[in-house]
mmCIF file of C-alpha atoms in Angstrom:
data_model
loop_
_atom_site.group_PDB
_atom_site.id
_atom_site.type_symbol
_atom_site.label_atom_id
_atom_site.label_comp_id
_atom_site.label_asym_id
_atom_site.label_seq_id
_atom_site.Cartn_x
_atom_site.Cartn_y
_atom_site.Cartn_z
ATOM 1 C CA UNK A 1 14.612 25.459 12.900
ATOM 2 C CA UNK A 2 12.857 22.568 11.211
ATOM 3 C CA UNK A 3 14.769 19.879 9.332
ATOM 4 C CA UNK A 4 11.832 19.119 7.071
ATOM 5 C CA UNK A 5 10.487 16.235 9.081
ATOM 6 C CA UNK A 6 6.925 16.009 10.297
ATOM 7 C CA UNK A 7 5.615 14.393 13.472
ATOM 8 C CA UNK A 8 2.241 13.684 11.899
ATOM 9 C CA UNK A 9 1.240 10.050 11.511
ATOM 10 C CA UNK A 10 -1.099 8.654 8.901
ATOM 11 C CA UNK A 11 -4.731 9.069 9.952
ATOM 12 C CA UNK A 12 -7.104 6.601 8.345
ATOM 13 C CA UNK A 13 -10.657 5.564 9.084
ATOM 14 C CA UNK A 14 -11.551 1.879 9.431
ATOM 15 C CA UNK A 15 -13.142 0.061 6.524
ATOM 16 C CA UNK A 16 -14.935 -2.471 8.726
ATOM 17 C CA UNK A 17 -17.650 -1.391 11.146
ATOM 18 C CA UNK A 18 -16.865 -3.633 14.102
ATOM 19 C CA UNK A 19 -13.360 -4.517 15.211
ATOM 20 C CA UNK A 20 -12.998 -7.947 16.849
ATOM 21 C CA UNK A 21 -10.317 -9.218 19.211
ATOM 22 C CA UNK A 22 -9.655 -11.980 16.666
ATOM 23 C CA UNK A 23 -7.260 -10.485 14.116
ATOM 24 C CA UNK A 24 -8.000 -13.218 11.588
ATOM 25 C CA UNK A 25 -11.685 -12.359 11.801
ATOM 26 C CA UNK A 26 -10.929 -8.700 11.126
ATOM 27 C CA UNK A 27 -8.842 -9.554 8.086
ATOM 28 C CA UNK A 28 -11.592 -11.862 6.838
ATOM 29 C CA UNK A 29 -14.190 -9.101 7.197
ATOM 30 C CA UNK A 30 -11.915 -6.642 5.386
ATOM 31 C CA UNK A 31 -11.441 -9.066 2.491
ATOM 32 C CA UNK A 32 -15.129 -9.920 2.319
ATOM 33 C CA UNK A 33 -16.084 -6.259 2.200
ATOM 34 C CA UNK A 34 -13.642 -5.707 -0.674
ATOM 35 C CA UNK A 35 -14.990 -8.718 -2.555
ATOM 36 C CA UNK A 36 -18.525 -7.328 -2.320
ATOM 37 C CA UNK A 37 -17.552 -4.107 -4.073
ATOM 38 C CA UNK A 38 -18.904 -3.868 -7.607
ATOM 39 C CA UNK A 39 -16.509 -1.474 -9.283
ATOM 40 C CA UNK A 40 -16.663 -0.522 -12.932
ATOM 41 C CA UNK A 41 -13.837 -2.094 -14.916
ATOM 42 C CA UNK A 42 -13.129 -4.818 -12.356
ATOM 43 C CA UNK A 43 -15.545 -7.352 -13.871
ATOM 44 C CA UNK A 44 -12.824 -9.523 -15.415
ATOM 45 C CA UNK A 45 -10.608 -9.720 -12.327
ATOM 46 C CA UNK A 46 -10.220 -12.984 -10.423
ATOM 47 C CA UNK A 47 -9.399 -12.500 -6.758
ATOM 48 C CA UNK A 48 -6.797 -15.257 -6.459
ATOM 49 C CA UNK A 49 -4.780 -14.042 -9.458
ATOM 50 C CA UNK A 50 -1.559 -12.141 -8.792
ATOM 51 C CA UNK A 51 -2.201 -9.849 -11.768
ATOM 52 C CA UNK A 52 -5.424 -7.945 -12.401
ATOM 53 C CA UNK A 53 -6.428 -6.229 -15.621
ATOM 54 C CA UNK A 54 -8.782 -3.301 -15.076
ATOM 55 C CA UNK A 55 -10.709 -2.656 -18.268
ATOM 56 C CA UNK A 56 -12.626 0.533 -17.609
ATOM 57 C CA UNK A 57 -14.064 2.944 -15.106
ATOM 58 C CA UNK A 58 -12.580 5.772 -13.121
ATOM 59 C CA UNK A 59 -9.321 3.977 -12.366
ATOM 60 C CA UNK A 60 -8.520 3.790 -16.081
ATOM 61 C CA UNK A 61 -9.492 7.421 -16.600
ATOM 62 C CA UNK A 62 -7.139 8.406 -13.782
ATOM 63 C CA UNK A 63 -4.109 6.807 -15.433
ATOM 64 C CA UNK A 64 -3.490 9.955 -17.447
ATOM 65 C CA UNK A 65 -3.072 7.845 -20.560
ATOM 66 C CA UNK A 66 -5.327 7.025 -23.491
ATOM 67 C CA UNK A 67 -5.736 3.342 -22.702
ATOM 68 C CA UNK A 68 -8.512 0.774 -22.529
ATOM 69 C CA UNK A 69 -6.959 -1.391 -19.816
ATOM 70 C CA UNK A 70 -4.355 -1.267 -17.087
ATOM 71 C CA UNK A 71 -2.610 -4.117 -15.266
ATOM 72 C CA UNK A 72 -1.817 -4.266 -11.569
ATOM 73 C CA UNK A 73 0.579 -6.882 -10.249
ATOM 74 C CA UNK A 74 0.409 -7.989 -6.626
ATOM 75 C CA UNK A 75 4.064 -8.907 -6.499
ATOM 76 C CA UNK A 76 7.179 -8.005 -4.584
ATOM 77 C CA UNK A 77 9.083 -5.130 -6.107
ATOM 78 C CA UNK A 78 11.360 -6.306 -8.953
ATOM 79 C CA UNK A 79 14.222 -5.144 -6.708
ATOM 80 C CA UNK A 80 13.091 -7.789 -4.210
ATOM 81 C CA UNK A 81 12.704 -10.597 -6.719
ATOM 82 C CA UNK A 82 9.260 -9.857 -8.148
ATOM 83 C CA UNK A 83 7.541 -12.929 -6.697
ATOM 84 C CA UNK A 84 3.775 -12.772 -6.005
ATOM 85 C CA UNK A 85 2.706 -11.568 -2.579
ATOM 86 C CA UNK A 86 1.724 -14.556 -0.465
ATOM 87 C CA UNK A 87 -1.075 -15.639 1.851
ATOM 88 C CA UNK A 88 -2.379 -12.910 4.190
ATOM 89 C CA UNK A 89 -0.128 -10.322 2.562
ATOM 90 C CA UNK A 90 -1.784 -10.837 -0.801
ATOM 91 C CA UNK A 91 -5.240 -10.792 0.806
ATOM 92 C CA UNK A 92 -4.740 -7.556 2.719
ATOM 93 C CA UNK A 93 -3.071 -5.834 -0.242
ATOM 94 C CA UNK A 94 -5.899 -6.669 -2.642
ATOM 95 C CA UNK A 95 -8.536 -5.672 -0.092
ATOM 96 C CA UNK A 96 -6.916 -2.324 0.644
ATOM 97 C CA UNK A 97 -6.311 -1.730 -3.070
ATOM 98 C CA UNK A 98 -10.059 -1.973 -3.700
ATOM 99 C CA UNK A 99 -11.280 -0.229 -0.571
ATOM 100 C CA UNK A 100 -8.952 2.770 -0.738
ATOM 101 C CA UNK A 101 -9.864 3.249 -4.399
ATOM 102 C CA UNK A 102 -13.566 3.025 -3.581
ATOM 103 C CA UNK A 103 -13.185 5.584 -0.784
ATOM 104 C CA UNK A 104 -10.843 8.120 -2.342
ATOM 105 C CA UNK A 105 -10.454 7.168 -6.027
ATOM 106 C CA UNK A 106 -6.691 6.776 -5.808
ATOM 107 C CA UNK A 107 -5.064 7.029 -9.233
ATOM 108 C CA UNK A 108 -3.314 4.073 -10.881
ATOM 109 C CA UNK A 109 0.271 5.257 -10.158
ATOM 110 C CA UNK A 110 -0.651 5.815 -6.520
ATOM 111 C CA UNK A 111 -2.141 2.309 -6.330
ATOM 112 C CA UNK A 112 0.974 0.747 -7.846
ATOM 113 C CA UNK A 113 3.235 2.588 -5.418
ATOM 114 C CA UNK A 114 1.030 1.448 -2.533
ATOM 115 C CA UNK A 115 1.407 -2.190 -3.635
ATOM 116 C CA UNK A 116 5.177 -1.717 -3.909
ATOM 117 C CA UNK A 117 5.296 -0.265 -0.398
ATOM 118 C CA UNK A 118 3.446 -3.260 1.050
ATOM 119 C CA UNK A 119 5.794 -5.586 -0.807
ATOM 120 C CA UNK A 120 8.691 -4.023 1.113
ATOM 121 C CA UNK A 121 6.835 -4.597 4.372
ATOM 122 C CA UNK A 122 6.204 -8.246 3.514
ATOM 123 C CA UNK A 123 9.831 -8.762 2.536
ATOM 124 C CA UNK A 124 11.167 -7.126 5.698
ATOM 125 C CA UNK A 125 8.716 -8.976 7.931
ATOM 126 C CA UNK A 126 9.556 -12.321 6.333
ATOM 127 C CA UNK A 127 13.251 -11.735 7.012
ATOM 128 C CA UNK A 128 12.335 -11.283 10.676
ATOM 129 C CA UNK A 129 10.076 -14.338 10.625
ATOM 130 C CA UNK A 130 6.925 -12.300 11.178
ATOM 131 C CA UNK A 131 3.524 -13.025 9.614
ATOM 132 C CA UNK A 132 1.205 -10.103 8.896
ATOM 133 C CA UNK A 133 -0.628 -10.251 12.208
ATOM 134 C CA UNK A 134 2.636 -10.127 14.161
ATOM 135 C CA UNK A 135 3.939 -7.100 12.263
ATOM 136 C CA UNK A 136 6.082 -4.745 14.359
ATOM 137 C CA UNK A 137 7.485 -1.218 13.999
ATOM 138 C CA UNK A 138 10.924 -2.854 13.691
ATOM 139 C CA UNK A 139 9.819 -4.587 10.484
ATOM 140 C CA UNK A 140 8.358 -1.317 9.159
ATOM 141 C CA UNK A 141 11.632 0.469 9.875
ATOM 142 C CA UNK A 142 13.482 -2.297 8.044
ATOM 143 C CA UNK A 143 11.134 -1.917 5.051
ATOM 144 C CA UNK A 144 11.632 1.853 4.923
ATOM 145 C CA UNK A 145 15.406 1.543 5.237
ATOM 146 C CA UNK A 146 15.502 -0.980 2.404
ATOM 147 C CA UNK A 147 13.367 1.266 0.190
ATOM 148 C CA UNK A 148 15.784 4.120 0.922
ATOM 149 C CA UNK A 149 18.668 2.000 -0.359
ATOM 150 C CA UNK A 150 16.848 0.936 -3.524
ATOM 151 C CA UNK A 151 15.338 4.215 -4.711
ATOM 152 C CA UNK A 152 16.080 7.872 -5.095
ATOM 153 C CA UNK A 153 15.283 10.233 -2.238
ATOM 154 C CA UNK A 154 12.008 11.329 -3.817
ATOM 155 C CA UNK A 155 10.703 7.850 -4.604
ATOM 156 C CA UNK A 156 11.764 6.485 -1.206
ATOM 157 C CA UNK A 157 9.913 9.347 0.489
ATOM 158 C CA UNK A 158 6.782 8.378 -1.409
ATOM 159 C CA UNK A 159 7.161 4.740 -0.353
ATOM 160 C CA UNK A 160 7.715 5.758 3.274
ATOM 161 C CA UNK A 161 4.377 7.575 3.198
ATOM 162 C CA UNK A 162 2.625 4.520 1.776
ATOM 163 C CA UNK A 163 4.214 2.226 4.384
ATOM 164 C CA UNK A 164 2.900 4.544 7.110
ATOM 165 C CA UNK A 165 -0.524 4.519 5.464
ATOM 166 C CA UNK A 166 -0.506 0.721 5.368
ATOM 167 C CA UNK A 167 0.353 0.628 9.076
ATOM 168 C CA UNK A 168 -2.521 3.035 9.696
ATOM 169 C CA UNK A 169 -4.944 0.716 7.897
ATOM 170 C CA UNK A 170 -3.685 -2.217 9.981
ATOM 171 C CA UNK A 171 -4.302 -0.217 13.167
ATOM 172 C CA UNK A 172 -7.713 1.104 12.107
ATOM 173 C CA UNK A 173 -9.004 -2.341 11.096
ATOM 174 C CA UNK A 174 -7.467 -4.402 13.882
ATOM 175 C CA UNK A 175 -5.233 -6.517 11.661
ATOM 176 C CA UNK A 176 -2.109 -6.756 13.830
ATOM 177 C CA UNK A 177 -1.617 -7.801 17.434
ATOM 178 C CA UNK A 178 0.164 -4.579 18.374
ATOM 179 C CA UNK A 179 -0.882 -1.001 17.664
ATOM 180 C CA UNK A 180 1.742 0.233 15.220
ATOM 181 C CA UNK A 181 1.075 4.005 15.160
ATOM 182 C CA UNK A 182 3.887 4.192 12.659
ATOM 183 C CA UNK A 183 5.847 6.891 10.928
ATOM 184 C CA UNK A 184 9.414 6.404 9.718
ATOM 185 C CA UNK A 185 11.599 8.542 11.959
ATOM 186 C CA UNK A 186 13.989 9.376 9.115
ATOM 187 C CA UNK A 187 11.300 10.315 6.609
ATOM 188 C CA UNK A 188 12.095 13.759 5.226
ATOM 189 C CA UNK A 189 10.383 15.610 2.427
ATOM 190 C CA UNK A 190 12.905 16.163 -0.408
ATOM 191 C CA UNK A 191 13.731 19.829 -0.872
ATOM 192 C CA UNK A 192 12.976 19.688 -4.605
ATOM 193 C CA UNK A 193 9.564 18.005 -4.256
ATOM 194 C CA UNK A 194 7.059 19.975 -6.275
ATOM 195 C CA UNK A 195 9.722 21.890 -8.179
ATOM 196 C CA UNK A 196 9.254 22.535 -11.868
ATOM 197 C CA UNK A 197 12.143 20.268 -12.794
ATOM 198 C CA UNK A 198 11.234 17.464 -10.412
ATOM 199 C CA UNK A 199 9.478 14.364 -11.665
ATOM 200 C CA UNK A 200 6.179 13.760 -9.923
ATOM 201 C CA UNK A 201 6.400 11.021 -7.309
ATOM 202 C CA UNK A 202 3.242 9.424 -8.667
ATOM 203 C CA UNK A 203 4.523 9.388 -12.225
ATOM 204 C CA UNK A 204 3.852 5.876 -13.579
ATOM 205 C CA UNK A 205 7.452 5.638 -14.795
ATOM 206 C CA UNK A 206 8.954 6.244 -11.354
ATOM 207 C CA UNK A 207 8.453 2.725 -10.023
ATOM 208 C CA UNK A 208 9.029 0.079 -12.620
#
């Protein structure tokens, strides 16, 4: 009898073609590849800024709203203080934001939830004194547990999936010193997910 949990881990393909032993070099290549992307609507963005305004293109069309622009903030979750992501964390988040959109056209709510998930990883890692390249499964567990405390079952489940995806990107692109191969052991699909009365997990009002 299943309890609703899955043993599957996030499977992602690398964004960079050659993985080096030097983790800093891999992160640099990931960032440089993202910076070379010429995406419609991203013309006014400045890489170093903690808030980007996307003014057109597919990402805006995927918001589900009649809008001419959409803002994305590379900050910690408001529940964690809302400060901008820092150093390598900001770099990897922005790079993955661009590259995963370019590859799979992730919608705006999905992108925002992904940023929020990484913010929990940064916060948990910083409490353990770990920079990005020394990230461990312990820090990922801490991030998932904290998200569980802060959000409803459905939203936390969504964040757990994004945290696992982030770990998968770190593995695939050689960003961290250890292979994470991560999935939160307590992640369980809510029984009412997909029900007619259940709010979609990628609803833009879910994570504020």
